[in-house]
PDB file of C-alpha atoms and ligand atoms in Angstrom:
ATOM      1  CA  UNK A   1      15.925  14.901  -5.257  1.00 86.00           C
ATOM      2  CA  UNK A   2      16.515  11.213  -5.763  1.00 93.00           C
ATOM      3  CA  UNK A   3      14.140   9.008  -7.731  1.00 96.00           C
ATOM      4  CA  UNK A   4      12.755   6.445  -5.293  1.00 97.00           C
ATOM      5  CA  UNK A   5      10.380   3.510  -5.370  1.00 97.00           C
ATOM      6  CA  UNK A   6       7.636   2.730  -2.901  1.00 98.00           C
ATOM      7  CA  UNK A   7       5.458  -0.343  -2.580  1.00 98.00           C
ATOM      8  CA  UNK A   8       1.783   0.311  -2.186  1.00 98.00           C
ATOM      9  CA  UNK A   9      -1.084  -2.102  -1.664  1.00 98.00           C
ATOM     10  CA  UNK A  10      -4.642  -1.125  -2.494  1.00 99.00           C
ATOM     11  CA  UNK A  11      -6.099  -3.128   0.374  1.00 98.00           C
ATOM     12  CA  UNK A  12      -9.172  -5.400   0.353  1.00 99.00           C
ATOM     13  CA  UNK A  13     -11.440  -2.541   1.550  1.00 98.00           C
ATOM     14  CA  UNK A  14     -10.274  -0.420  -1.412  1.00 99.00           C
ATOM     15  CA  UNK A  15     -11.148  -3.257  -3.816  1.00 99.00           C
ATOM     16  CA  UNK A  16     -14.517  -3.961  -2.103  1.00 98.00           C
ATOM     17  CA  UNK A  17     -15.500  -0.291  -2.293  1.00 98.00           C
ATOM     18  CA  UNK A  18     -14.740  -0.181  -6.034  1.00 98.00           C
ATOM     19  CA  UNK A  19     -12.046   2.430  -5.443  1.00 98.00           C
ATOM     20  CA  UNK A  20      -9.189   0.868  -7.443  1.00 98.00           C
ATOM     21  CA  UNK A  21      -9.690   3.375 -10.251  1.00 98.00           C
ATOM     22  CA  UNK A  22     -10.150   6.456  -8.077  1.00 98.00           C
ATOM     23  CA  UNK A  23      -7.134   5.753  -5.864  1.00 98.00           C
ATOM     24  CA  UNK A  24      -4.952   4.855  -8.867  1.00 98.00           C
ATOM     25  CA  UNK A  25      -6.074   8.080 -10.579  1.00 98.00           C
ATOM     26  CA  UNK A  26      -4.963  10.111  -7.557  1.00 98.00           C
ATOM     27  CA  UNK A  27      -1.645   8.267  -7.472  1.00 98.00           C
ATOM     28  CA  UNK A  28      -0.974   8.937 -11.149  1.00 97.00           C
ATOM     29  CA  UNK A  29      -2.197  12.530 -10.988  1.00 98.00           C
ATOM     30  CA  UNK A  30       0.286  13.115  -8.159  1.00 98.00           C
ATOM     31  CA  UNK A  31       3.093  12.160 -10.551  1.00 97.00           C
ATOM     32  CA  UNK A  32       3.824   8.574  -9.569  1.00 97.00           C
ATOM     33  CA  UNK A  33       4.729   6.151 -12.354  1.00 96.00           C
ATOM     34  CA  UNK A  34       3.287   2.653 -11.949  1.00 97.00           C
ATOM     35  CA  UNK A  35       6.198   0.308 -12.733  1.00 97.00           C
ATOM     36  CA  UNK A  36       4.565  -2.927 -11.506  1.00 97.00           C
ATOM     37  CA  UNK A  37       0.973  -3.867 -10.687  1.00 98.00           C
ATOM     38  CA  UNK A  38      -1.124  -7.011 -10.101  1.00 98.00           C
ATOM     39  CA  UNK A  39      -4.258  -8.219  -8.369  1.00 98.00           C
ATOM     40  CA  UNK A  40      -3.742 -11.026  -5.900  1.00 98.00           C
ATOM     41  CA  UNK A  41      -5.219 -12.481  -2.732  1.00 98.00           C
ATOM     42  CA  UNK A  42      -2.994 -12.968   0.284  1.00 98.00           C
ATOM     43  CA  UNK A  43      -3.471 -15.921   2.595  1.00 98.00           C
ATOM     44  CA  UNK A  44      -3.347 -15.413   6.346  1.00 98.00           C
ATOM     45  CA  UNK A  45       0.234 -16.754   6.190  1.00 98.00           C
ATOM     46  CA  UNK A  46       1.448 -14.543   3.338  1.00 98.00           C
ATOM     47  CA  UNK A  47      -0.195 -11.499   4.969  1.00 98.00           C
ATOM     48  CA  UNK A  48       1.620 -12.487   8.173  1.00 98.00           C
ATOM     49  CA  UNK A  49       4.923 -12.648   6.305  1.00 97.00           C
ATOM     50  CA  UNK A  50       4.438  -9.222   4.792  1.00 98.00           C
ATOM     51  CA  UNK A  51       3.627  -7.722   8.195  1.00 97.00           C
ATOM     52  CA  UNK A  52       6.139  -9.848  10.146  1.00 96.00           C
ATOM     53  CA  UNK A  53       7.534  -6.705  11.786  1.00 94.00           C
ATOM     54  CA  UNK A  54       4.171  -6.329  13.588  1.00 96.00           C
ATOM     55  CA  UNK A  55       4.068  -9.936  14.861  1.00 97.00           C
ATOM     56  CA  UNK A  56       3.188  -9.969  18.554  1.00 97.00           C
ATOM     57  CA  UNK A  57       1.376  -6.628  18.440  1.00 97.00           C
ATOM     58  CA  UNK A  58      -2.252  -6.654  19.602  1.00 97.00           C
ATOM     59  CA  UNK A  59      -3.586  -5.815  16.129  1.00 97.00           C
ATOM     60  CA  UNK A  60      -1.540  -8.436  14.229  1.00 98.00           C
ATOM     61  CA  UNK A  61      -4.262 -11.074  14.102  1.00 98.00           C
ATOM     62  CA  UNK A  62      -6.915  -8.565  13.020  1.00 98.00           C
ATOM     63  CA  UNK A  63      -4.526  -7.094  10.432  1.00 98.00           C
ATOM     64  CA  UNK A  64      -3.680 -10.452   8.846  1.00 98.00           C
ATOM     65  CA  UNK A  65      -7.367 -11.493   8.856  1.00 98.00           C
ATOM     66  CA  UNK A  66      -8.296  -8.281   7.074  1.00 98.00           C
ATOM     67  CA  UNK A  67      -5.448  -8.371   4.569  1.00 98.00           C
ATOM     68  CA  UNK A  68      -6.401 -11.934   3.590  1.00 98.00           C
ATOM     69  CA  UNK A  69     -10.154 -11.180   3.454  1.00 98.00           C
ATOM     70  CA  UNK A  70     -10.249 -10.463  -0.286  1.00 98.00           C
ATOM     71  CA  UNK A  71      -8.181  -9.444  -3.279  1.00 98.00           C
ATOM     72  CA  UNK A  72      -5.721  -6.585  -3.095  1.00 98.00           C
ATOM     73  CA  UNK A  73      -3.704  -4.655  -5.681  1.00 99.00           C
ATOM     74  CA  UNK A  74       0.005  -4.230  -4.952  1.00 98.00           C
ATOM     75  CA  UNK A  75       1.961  -1.765  -7.092  1.00 98.00           C
ATOM     76  CA  UNK A  76       5.512  -0.482  -7.271  1.00 98.00           C
ATOM     77  CA  UNK A  77       5.509   3.290  -7.777  1.00 98.00           C
ATOM     78  CA  UNK A  78       8.402   5.447  -8.929  1.00 96.00           C
ATOM     79  CA  UNK A  79       8.908   9.185  -8.453  1.00 97.00           C
ATOM     80  CA  UNK A  80      11.358  11.667  -7.031  1.00 97.00           C
ATOM     81  CA  UNK A  81      10.979  11.579  -3.235  1.00 98.00           C
ATOM     82  CA  UNK A  82       8.421   8.764  -3.599  1.00 98.00           C
ATOM     83  CA  UNK A  83       8.464   7.498  -0.010  1.00 98.00           C
ATOM     84  CA  UNK A  84       7.642  10.806   1.629  1.00 98.00           C
ATOM     85  CA  UNK A  85       5.392  12.132  -1.133  1.00 98.00           C
ATOM     86  CA  UNK A  86       3.304   8.962  -1.137  1.00 98.00           C
ATOM     87  CA  UNK A  87       2.811   9.085   2.608  1.00 98.00           C
ATOM     88  CA  UNK A  88       1.602  12.683   2.226  1.00 98.00           C
ATOM     89  CA  UNK A  89      -0.821  11.634  -0.516  1.00 98.00           C
ATOM     90  CA  UNK A  90      -2.381   8.851   1.566  1.00 98.00           C
ATOM     91  CA  UNK A  91      -2.373  10.596   4.957  1.00 98.00           C
ATOM     92  CA  UNK A  92      -1.867   9.319   8.496  1.00 98.00           C
ATOM     93  CA  UNK A  93      -2.300   5.602   9.272  1.00 98.00           C
ATOM     94  CA  UNK A  94      -5.366   6.403  11.363  1.00 98.00           C
ATOM     95  CA  UNK A  95      -7.878   8.195   9.107  1.00 98.00           C
ATOM     96  CA  UNK A  96      -9.055  10.195  12.127  1.00 98.00           C
ATOM     97  CA  UNK A  97      -5.625  11.885  12.111  1.00 98.00           C
ATOM     98  CA  UNK A  98      -5.298  12.199   8.318  1.00 98.00           C
ATOM     99  CA  UNK A  99      -5.232  15.602   6.617  1.00 98.00           C
ATOM    100  CA  UNK A 100      -8.136  16.803   4.510  1.00 98.00           C
ATOM    101  CA  UNK A 101      -7.947  15.642   0.895  1.00 98.00           C
ATOM    102  CA  UNK A 102      -5.803  12.594   1.598  1.00 98.00           C
ATOM    103  CA  UNK A 103      -6.831   9.129   0.418  1.00 98.00           C
ATOM    104  CA  UNK A 104      -7.316   7.795   3.934  1.00 98.00           C
ATOM    105  CA  UNK A 105      -9.245  10.864   5.104  1.00 98.00           C
ATOM    106  CA  UNK A 106     -11.603  10.547   2.159  1.00 98.00           C
ATOM    107  CA  UNK A 107     -12.098   6.774   2.051  1.00 98.00           C
ATOM    108  CA  UNK A 108     -10.801   4.862   5.120  1.00 98.00           C
ATOM    109  CA  UNK A 109     -13.106   3.608   7.875  1.00 97.00           C
ATOM    110  CA  UNK A 110     -10.556   2.854  10.600  1.00 98.00           C
ATOM    111  CA  UNK A 111      -6.869   2.407  11.429  1.00 98.00           C
ATOM    112  CA  UNK A 112      -7.190  -1.274  10.540  1.00 97.00           C
ATOM    113  CA  UNK A 113      -9.167  -0.793   7.328  1.00 98.00           C
ATOM    114  CA  UNK A 114      -7.251   2.130   5.900  1.00 98.00           C
ATOM    115  CA  UNK A 115      -7.528   1.567   2.139  1.00 98.00           C
ATOM    116  CA  UNK A 116      -3.854   1.667   1.218  1.00 98.00           C
ATOM    117  CA  UNK A 117      -0.351   0.738   2.381  1.00 98.00           C
ATOM    118  CA  UNK A 118       2.809   2.734   1.680  1.00 98.00           C
ATOM    119  CA  UNK A 119       6.430   1.801   2.466  1.00 98.00           C
ATOM    120  CA  UNK A 120       8.066   3.769   5.275  1.00 97.00           C
ATOM    121  CA  UNK A 121      11.608   3.825   3.821  1.00 98.00           C
ATOM    122  CA  UNK A 122      13.494   3.129   0.589  1.00 98.00           C
ATOM    123  CA  UNK A 123      15.045   0.023   2.159  1.00 97.00           C
ATOM    124  CA  UNK A 124      11.716  -1.402   3.318  1.00 97.00           C
ATOM    125  CA  UNK A 125      10.209  -0.484  -0.054  1.00 97.00           C
ATOM    126  CA  UNK A 126      12.743  -2.759  -1.751  1.00 98.00           C
ATOM    127  CA  UNK A 127      12.001  -5.637   0.630  1.00 97.00           C
ATOM    128  CA  UNK A 128       8.239  -5.142   0.272  1.00 98.00           C
ATOM    129  CA  UNK A 129       8.412  -4.873  -3.536  1.00 98.00           C
ATOM    130  CA  UNK A 130      10.328  -8.158  -3.682  1.00 98.00           C
ATOM    131  CA  UNK A 131       7.587  -9.782  -1.565  1.00 98.00           C
ATOM    132  CA  UNK A 132       5.082  -9.274  -4.387  1.00 98.00           C
ATOM    133  CA  UNK A 133       7.049  -8.936  -7.611  1.00 98.00           C
ATOM    134  CA  UNK A 134       9.750 -10.854  -9.434  1.00 97.00           C
ATOM    135  CA  UNK A 135      12.327  -8.657 -11.199  1.00 94.00           C
ATOM    136  CA  UNK A 136      10.799  -9.798 -14.492  1.00 94.00           C
ATOM    137  CA  UNK A 137       7.442  -8.225 -13.528  1.00 96.00           C
ATOM    138  CA  UNK A 138       8.837  -4.717 -13.079  1.00 96.00           C
ATOM    139  CA  UNK A 139       8.226  -2.721 -16.225  1.00 89.00           C
ATOM    140  CA  UNK A 140      11.527  -0.828 -16.099  1.00 71.00           C
ATOM    141  CA  UNK A 141      13.301  -4.183 -16.278  1.00 65.00           C
ATOM    142  CA  UNK A 142      11.306  -5.427 -19.270  1.00 64.00           C
ATOM    143  CA  UNK A 143      12.711  -5.186 -22.775  1.00 51.00           C
TER     144      UNK A 143
HETATM  145  P1  CMP B 201      -0.001  -0.188   7.073  1.00 79.99           P
HETATM  146  O1  CMP B 201       0.583   1.102   6.653  1.00 79.99           O
HETATM  147  O2  CMP B 201      -0.410  -1.132   6.016  1.00 79.99           O
HETATM  148  O3  CMP B 201       1.031  -0.920   8.045  1.00 79.99           O
HETATM  149  C1  CMP B 201       0.670  -1.632   9.199  1.00 79.99           C
HETATM  150  C2  CMP B 201      -0.800  -1.661   9.403  1.00 79.99           C
HETATM  151  O4  CMP B 201      -1.218  -2.069  10.661  1.00 79.99           O
HETATM  152  C3  CMP B 201      -1.335  -0.256   9.276  1.00 79.99           C
HETATM  153  O5  CMP B 201      -1.295   0.139   7.931  1.00 79.99           O
HETATM  154  C4  CMP B 201      -2.706  -0.381   9.882  1.00 79.99           C
HETATM  155  O6  CMP B 201      -3.697  -0.713   8.946  1.00 79.99           O
HETATM  156  C5  CMP B 201      -2.504  -1.528  10.852  1.00 79.99           C
HETATM  157  N1  CMP B 201      -2.627  -1.032  12.212  1.00 79.99           N
HETATM  158  C6  CMP B 201      -1.801  -0.202  12.844  1.00 79.99           C
HETATM  159  N2  CMP B 201      -2.264   0.043  14.092  1.00 79.99           N
HETATM  160  C7  CMP B 201      -3.402  -0.655  14.223  1.00 79.99           C
HETATM  161  C8  CMP B 201      -4.336  -0.815  15.256  1.00 79.99           C
HETATM  162  N3  CMP B 201      -4.184  -0.199  16.429  1.00 79.99           N
HETATM  163  N4  CMP B 201      -5.394  -1.611  15.038  1.00 79.99           N
HETATM  164  C9  CMP B 201      -5.542  -2.251  13.840  1.00 79.99           C
HETATM  165  N5  CMP B 201      -4.671  -2.142  12.825  1.00 79.99           N
HETATM  166  C10 CMP B 201      -3.618  -1.349  13.012  1.00 79.99           C
END
């Protein structure tokens, strides 16, 4: 299986609930290597840019309000089959549909406030990673 990268964001609800450590522990225990990580706060505009694909959808305004409501922790994660394995680890977008033992099932309150983001493809992962990280901030690229 190919080694892939996925971009995750520990969302503002994850940070507010003091779950950065617990969610990161689950990510690492599942075999993902953290190759880039920071804490930042999106503005309504930068959240809108990240989620530009959802512009025009009924939840876009709510989503960009929420994502800019407090600090978040984006990370680039590396692992064989990372895209699919990460989506299994976090569970369905709507926590009501998420499997038992997944991050969203255990911690998310709603489809909008769902603790964590994960890229849906290798290609989008690359675009999303570049939204948050310069090449020089990715550990594999550091001397
Ligand atoms: P995420 O995986 O970060 O990608 C897009 C986000 O839009 C998704 O997680 C949800 O948090 C959010 N989203 C999707 N559908 C809805 C909805 N019906 N209402 C509010 N937010 C939504």
